[in-house]
């Protein structure tokens, strides 16, 4: 295929009751068409909402990338009576366009409106996804001709909540689909998927809770339908043999306050550090290869709830991550490398001391009102390490902290005559609550103060498409040093996986006094993206 505008197959999330399945069956796009005109500017729910119009993922994909719906004459492509659509001349043309949005309507059979009203096992949904992919492949080949042969066909899977588990079951369990269908999947994007199941009140959904397939989110049950053994009791990892980790993206929500399901009971039992249903720590993935080496799957965070008016699917932040992941030009993985930490000098000597360091991140592209990734302590989404982890010589890997992944796109540049892609990342490390002999030590602690806080501006000029041998040009500048301009060039180090590594030392002006304090650097792994 000459273009990366492959078919997008949307897989919606869990509908528990028959009424919810009816609502899903009655919606042409199963929620992917829902927009929003509000967002939360602060964590305070009683603060007034801010106005921001987001038309919906479907409308934006149709308008921004010229995608098409596949519904024709009131039917979809799985209906026996579905007919080919007319082209611009009015002549019927077999098949569908490559740039099509296809909705996997797996709840139709489980609704009372179009089926028997009974929910199915997640394995059934996974098998159906494979059949749908092959159907889309064949129809695209009919429309687009020999250049879109079955061997070259690719598609994108975009899933919300349980839909991500349907996708993982299809990819990870060879018994649930044709290998030819799995080979068609180019990229996977999940919104708020419980990759490690759902916990309520600190307890995993029990396996015996079979009503309406609620035990789908039980980790033992997940292990069975994913055909994947748990690692340290967790299911939030993707075997490298099942799907390439760098082609998977996890969008994580952190706004529990606006999730209204079950009249607020869900957010109460999910607790802080959740989107109201899925805990933040359960909504991302790691990839593990045969040698037991692990690496994070690309992840970004947004102050959005699991669904509703302030939901993650109908948000500008998630949409921008989606389209940059699918169609972007540059990938940047962000890490914080801690070299050392120092304790307050007044702490008792020879005491058992520990502390929890909270690393915050705000990543914003140039000229935009929203963040590509937002990890803030007040929203329970920072990356955390204890003092003992950061000072343990036996675990140096804990001092390397993955923060997020951002994708940048030439299409999104504010001024097309500017050759660089740019964004700003605000990095902060909160002063922790120190514990001495397992008791809080409050002397000298100032709530909300930071060991480090500064904004790093990055400008990236990748090689031109017509001259791939051209060098990358990457510059940076800390706001305290350069007033928000990127002025210092960075020299890259070539990594084994083809990425370029850039190291940025922390600015001296952004740091707190030496004791307590933190030293380290930002590590950027940059690569061309397709």
XYZ file of C-alpha atoms in Angstrom, residues 47-424:
378
model
C -15.345 24.037 39.512
C -17.156 25.103 36.343
C -16.369 23.120 33.205
C -14.496 24.839 30.391
C -15.862 24.974 26.855
C -13.921 23.095 24.180
C -15.702 21.667 21.150
C -14.553 18.243 19.998
C -16.802 16.955 17.247
C -16.059 13.205 17.807
C -13.392 10.817 16.514
C -15.542 9.800 13.536
C -16.238 13.357 12.370
C -12.611 14.397 12.804
C -11.245 11.375 10.940
C -13.659 12.032 8.092
C -12.774 15.733 7.978
C -9.036 15.632 8.721
C -8.015 12.425 6.940
C -10.873 11.852 4.451
C -11.959 8.553 5.960
C -15.290 7.052 4.892
C -18.110 5.155 6.550
C -18.890 1.706 5.149
C -22.646 1.825 5.768
C -24.623 1.596 2.508
C -28.389 1.704 2.123
C -28.827 1.124 5.841
C -26.652 -2.005 5.888
C -23.081 -2.734 6.956
C -20.485 -4.968 5.332
C -21.424 -8.066 7.346
C -25.049 -8.033 6.197
C -25.857 -10.575 3.494
C -27.795 -7.948 1.536
C -25.010 -5.341 1.659
C -24.503 -3.848 -1.799
C -21.511 -2.098 -3.364
C -21.458 1.694 -3.237
C -21.411 4.088 -6.189
C -18.219 5.916 -7.099
C -18.015 9.591 -8.075
C -19.500 8.785 -11.525
C -22.518 7.054 -10.023
C -21.367 3.610 -11.142
C -21.493 0.772 -8.602
C -18.036 -0.247 -7.393
C -17.334 -3.473 -5.533
C -15.651 -3.364 -2.144
C -14.749 -0.499 0.198
C -12.059 2.184 0.267
C -8.828 1.610 2.173
C -9.491 4.749 4.235
C -12.645 3.369 5.851
C -13.954 3.376 9.421
C -15.425 -0.011 10.279
C -17.314 -0.610 13.514
C -17.089 -4.097 15.009
C -20.719 -4.490 16.070
C -20.199 -7.513 18.299
C -23.044 -6.571 20.658
C -25.767 -6.771 18.002
C -26.372 -10.463 18.684
C -26.423 -9.802 22.445
C -29.095 -7.127 22.249
C -32.797 -7.758 22.406
C -33.281 -5.445 19.428
C -31.152 -7.420 16.957
C -30.412 -10.669 18.775
C -31.337 -12.880 21.693
C -30.412 -10.444 24.498
C -27.654 -12.654 25.935
C -24.010 -11.680 26.359
C -21.280 -13.882 24.882
C -17.908 -15.102 26.051
C -15.034 -12.759 25.153
C -13.570 -15.596 23.070
C -16.563 -15.384 20.735
C -15.945 -11.677 20.260
C -12.250 -12.290 19.550
C -13.062 -14.919 16.923
C -15.555 -12.559 15.299
C -12.909 -9.833 15.108
C -10.673 -12.097 13.052
C -13.492 -12.849 10.625
C -14.275 -9.140 10.287
C -10.644 -8.302 9.486
C -10.576 -10.854 6.662
C -13.872 -9.520 5.334
C -12.474 -5.969 5.313
C -9.287 -7.200 3.624
C -11.229 -8.819 0.798
C -13.483 -5.809 0.254
C -10.573 -3.355 0.190
C -8.791 -5.516 -2.385
C -11.929 -5.457 -4.557
C -12.145 -1.658 -4.482
C -8.481 -0.694 -4.608
C -7.184 -3.274 -7.081
C -3.958 -5.324 -7.318
C -1.887 -2.797 -5.336
C -3.937 -3.759 -2.283
C -3.420 -7.492 -2.452
C -4.185 -9.750 0.481
C -0.467 -10.148 1.205
C 0.004 -6.374 1.569
C -3.221 -5.529 3.397
C -2.957 -3.782 6.771
C -5.503 -2.369 9.223
C -5.576 -0.458 12.490
C -7.415 -1.693 15.581
C -8.741 1.024 17.906
C -10.431 -0.175 21.088
C -12.051 1.225 24.216
C -12.053 -0.518 27.610
C -12.973 -4.223 27.256
C -12.558 -3.840 23.502
C -8.824 -3.824 24.141
C -9.088 -7.237 25.826
C -11.035 -8.522 22.809
C -8.158 -7.321 20.632
C -5.510 -8.862 22.881
C -7.371 -12.189 23.004
C -7.456 -12.206 19.201
C -3.729 -11.368 18.962
C -2.366 -13.489 21.822
C -4.487 -16.634 21.652
C -3.798 -18.545 18.411
C -6.941 -20.639 18.933
C -9.183 -17.581 18.559
C -8.461 -16.515 15.021
C -6.769 -17.077 11.724
C -3.040 -16.300 11.602
C -3.679 -14.515 8.299
C -6.046 -12.113 10.088
C -3.503 -11.386 12.842
C -0.859 -10.662 10.198
C -3.098 -7.888 8.837
C -2.917 -5.788 12.011
C -0.455 -2.911 11.673
C -1.099 -0.907 14.882
C -3.276 -1.159 17.987
C -4.528 1.794 20.062
C -6.427 1.260 23.321
C -8.381 3.779 25.392
C -8.711 3.016 29.120
C -8.387 -0.753 28.685
C -8.050 -2.754 31.949
C -4.961 -4.605 30.740
C -4.450 -5.972 34.254
C -8.133 -6.440 35.011
C -10.454 -4.392 37.207
C -10.064 -3.970 40.966
C -12.871 -2.718 43.188
C -12.078 -1.848 46.774
C -8.604 -3.269 46.198
C -9.979 -6.677 45.179
C -9.890 -8.111 41.683
C -13.280 -8.895 40.129
C -13.889 -12.528 41.248
C -13.890 -15.430 38.782
C -17.274 -16.672 40.037
C -18.987 -13.421 38.986
C -20.244 -14.895 35.713
C -23.404 -12.796 35.311
C -23.162 -10.775 32.090
C -19.547 -11.977 31.699
C -18.331 -9.641 34.454
C -15.533 -12.101 35.254
C -13.913 -11.080 31.959
C -11.882 -8.691 34.144
C -10.684 -11.384 36.548
C -6.957 -12.030 36.095
C -7.260 -15.829 36.199
C -9.983 -15.635 33.588
C -7.861 -13.228 31.527
C -4.950 -15.657 31.615
C -7.213 -18.324 30.158
C -8.699 -16.358 27.252
C -5.403 -14.573 26.494
C -3.594 -17.933 26.563
C -0.868 -16.157 28.534
C 0.491 -17.014 31.962
C 0.614 -14.202 34.537
C 3.931 -12.613 35.488
C 4.130 -11.848 39.212
C 0.354 -12.238 39.284
C -0.190 -9.555 36.624
C -1.636 -9.753 33.107
C -0.576 -6.344 31.799
C 2.165 -7.560 29.533
C 2.284 -8.334 25.846
C 4.417 -11.288 24.759
C 6.816 -10.052 22.094
C 5.923 -13.045 19.928
C 2.235 -12.067 19.913
C 2.544 -8.535 18.546
C 5.327 -5.934 18.145
C 5.427 -3.748 21.242
C 6.337 -0.602 19.306
C 3.085 -0.867 17.292
C 0.866 -0.757 20.412
C -0.337 2.359 22.279
C -2.152 2.722 25.622
C -4.166 5.874 26.394
C -4.738 6.177 30.154
C -7.341 8.326 31.934
C -6.905 9.852 35.398
C -10.224 11.643 36.118
C -12.286 9.486 38.457
C -14.561 12.291 39.647
C -16.609 12.566 36.451
C -17.381 8.873 35.977
C -21.064 8.520 36.831
C -21.696 4.815 36.218
C -23.681 3.032 38.945
C -24.562 6.447 40.406
C -20.965 7.057 41.439
C -20.412 3.713 43.171
C -17.919 2.628 40.521
C -15.561 5.555 41.118
C -15.901 5.123 44.876
C -14.798 1.486 44.782
C -12.211 2.008 42.036
C -10.702 4.670 44.286
C -8.071 7.319 43.748
C -5.619 6.644 40.963
C -8.280 5.559 38.462
C -10.486 6.862 35.653
C -13.523 5.919 37.735
C -13.439 2.270 36.668
C -9.922 1.233 35.640
C -6.976 1.926 37.901
C -4.147 3.854 36.241
C -1.657 1.145 37.173
C -3.804 -1.425 35.315
C -4.348 0.538 32.086
C -0.947 0.227 30.374
C 1.210 -2.610 29.060
C 4.754 -3.912 29.140
C 6.255 -6.189 26.514
C 8.341 -9.197 27.516
C 10.492 -11.202 25.109
C 11.729 -14.790 25.384
C 14.788 -13.639 27.332
C 12.472 -12.042 29.957
C 13.611 -8.557 28.981
C 10.829 -6.026 29.393
C 10.074 -2.618 27.910
C 7.067 -0.319 28.201
C 4.466 -0.062 25.487
C 3.925 3.528 24.290
C 1.678 5.256 26.843
C 0.148 8.697 27.337
C -2.051 10.103 30.102
C -5.021 12.497 30.033
C -7.202 13.983 32.760
C -10.294 12.212 31.421
C -12.789 9.755 32.876
C -13.569 6.279 31.613
C -16.581 7.530 29.651
C -19.328 10.164 29.784
C -19.248 13.892 28.985
C -15.659 14.071 30.189
C -14.718 10.653 28.782
C -11.422 9.684 27.236
C -12.719 8.539 23.825
C -14.542 11.812 23.109
C -11.554 14.015 23.965
C -9.168 16.132 21.930
C -6.163 14.806 23.871
C -6.865 11.173 23.051
C -7.737 11.964 19.420
C -4.454 13.796 18.911
C -2.511 10.878 20.357
C -4.495 8.500 18.146
C -3.849 10.272 14.838
C -0.197 10.990 15.643
C 0.304 7.326 16.499
C -1.442 6.170 13.316
C -0.150 8.795 10.868
C 2.687 10.686 12.595
C 6.277 11.195 11.451
C 8.440 11.124 14.601
C 8.320 9.035 17.771
C 9.885 10.233 21.046
C 10.088 8.011 24.132
C 10.662 10.058 27.300
C 12.683 8.790 30.270
C 13.968 10.361 33.475
C 17.297 8.951 34.644
C 17.990 9.552 38.333
C 21.684 9.828 39.176
C 21.228 10.464 42.879
C 19.048 11.856 45.666
C 20.027 13.631 48.864
C 18.052 13.742 52.102
C 17.374 16.789 54.302
C 20.358 17.350 56.614
C 18.125 17.473 59.690
C 16.953 13.881 59.370
C 18.074 11.680 62.279
C 21.280 9.842 61.537
C 21.272 6.038 61.225
C 17.469 5.961 61.129
C 15.355 3.839 58.795
C 14.423 6.476 56.206
C 12.153 6.177 53.199
C 10.230 8.578 50.966
C 8.013 8.515 47.872
C 9.233 10.665 44.985
C 6.548 11.752 42.492
C 7.776 12.551 38.969
C 5.370 14.739 36.987
C 5.203 15.405 33.243
C 3.277 17.808 31.004
C 4.009 17.366 27.281
C 2.455 19.995 24.984
C 2.961 20.486 21.237
C 3.680 23.980 19.963
C 0.661 26.259 19.687
C -1.937 23.908 21.275
C -4.310 24.192 24.244
C -4.044 20.563 25.329
C -1.386 18.081 26.443
C -0.248 14.983 24.596
C 0.496 13.525 28.012
C -0.342 14.821 31.481
C 0.970 13.185 34.669
C 0.249 15.250 37.778
C 0.332 14.341 41.466
C -3.097 15.887 42.158
C -4.539 13.578 39.481
C -2.812 10.495 40.930
C -0.878 9.891 37.707
C 2.809 10.694 38.404
C 5.553 8.107 38.063
C 6.587 7.075 41.580
C 9.742 5.683 43.158
C 10.673 5.215 46.796
C 13.915 6.480 48.289
C 15.012 2.910 48.877
C 14.402 2.031 45.236
C 16.458 5.002 44.041
C 19.359 4.176 46.360
C 19.440 0.371 46.095
C 22.683 -0.630 44.300
C 21.157 -4.045 43.537
C 18.331 -2.496 41.428
C 19.856 0.188 39.191
C 17.018 -0.292 36.691
C 14.607 1.400 39.124
C 16.478 4.686 38.626
C 15.434 4.678 34.959
C 11.843 5.982 34.939
C 9.688 5.747 31.815
C 7.442 8.816 31.582
C 5.522 8.673 28.305
C 5.731 8.489 24.515
C 4.775 11.320 22.173
C 4.308 11.192 18.416
C 4.778 14.288 16.284
C 3.287 14.946 12.851
C 4.239 17.272 10.012
C 0.517 17.722 9.279
C 0.041 19.295 12.698
C 2.690 21.999 12.386
C 1.331 25.451 13.193
C 3.328 27.027 10.353
C 4.077 24.773 7.417
C 7.136 26.875 6.527
C 8.785 25.963 9.839
C 10.902 22.847 9.233
C 10.890 21.595 12.811
C 8.491 19.618 14.953
C 8.407 21.042 18.455
C 6.924 20.451 21.877
C 7.565 21.458 25.467
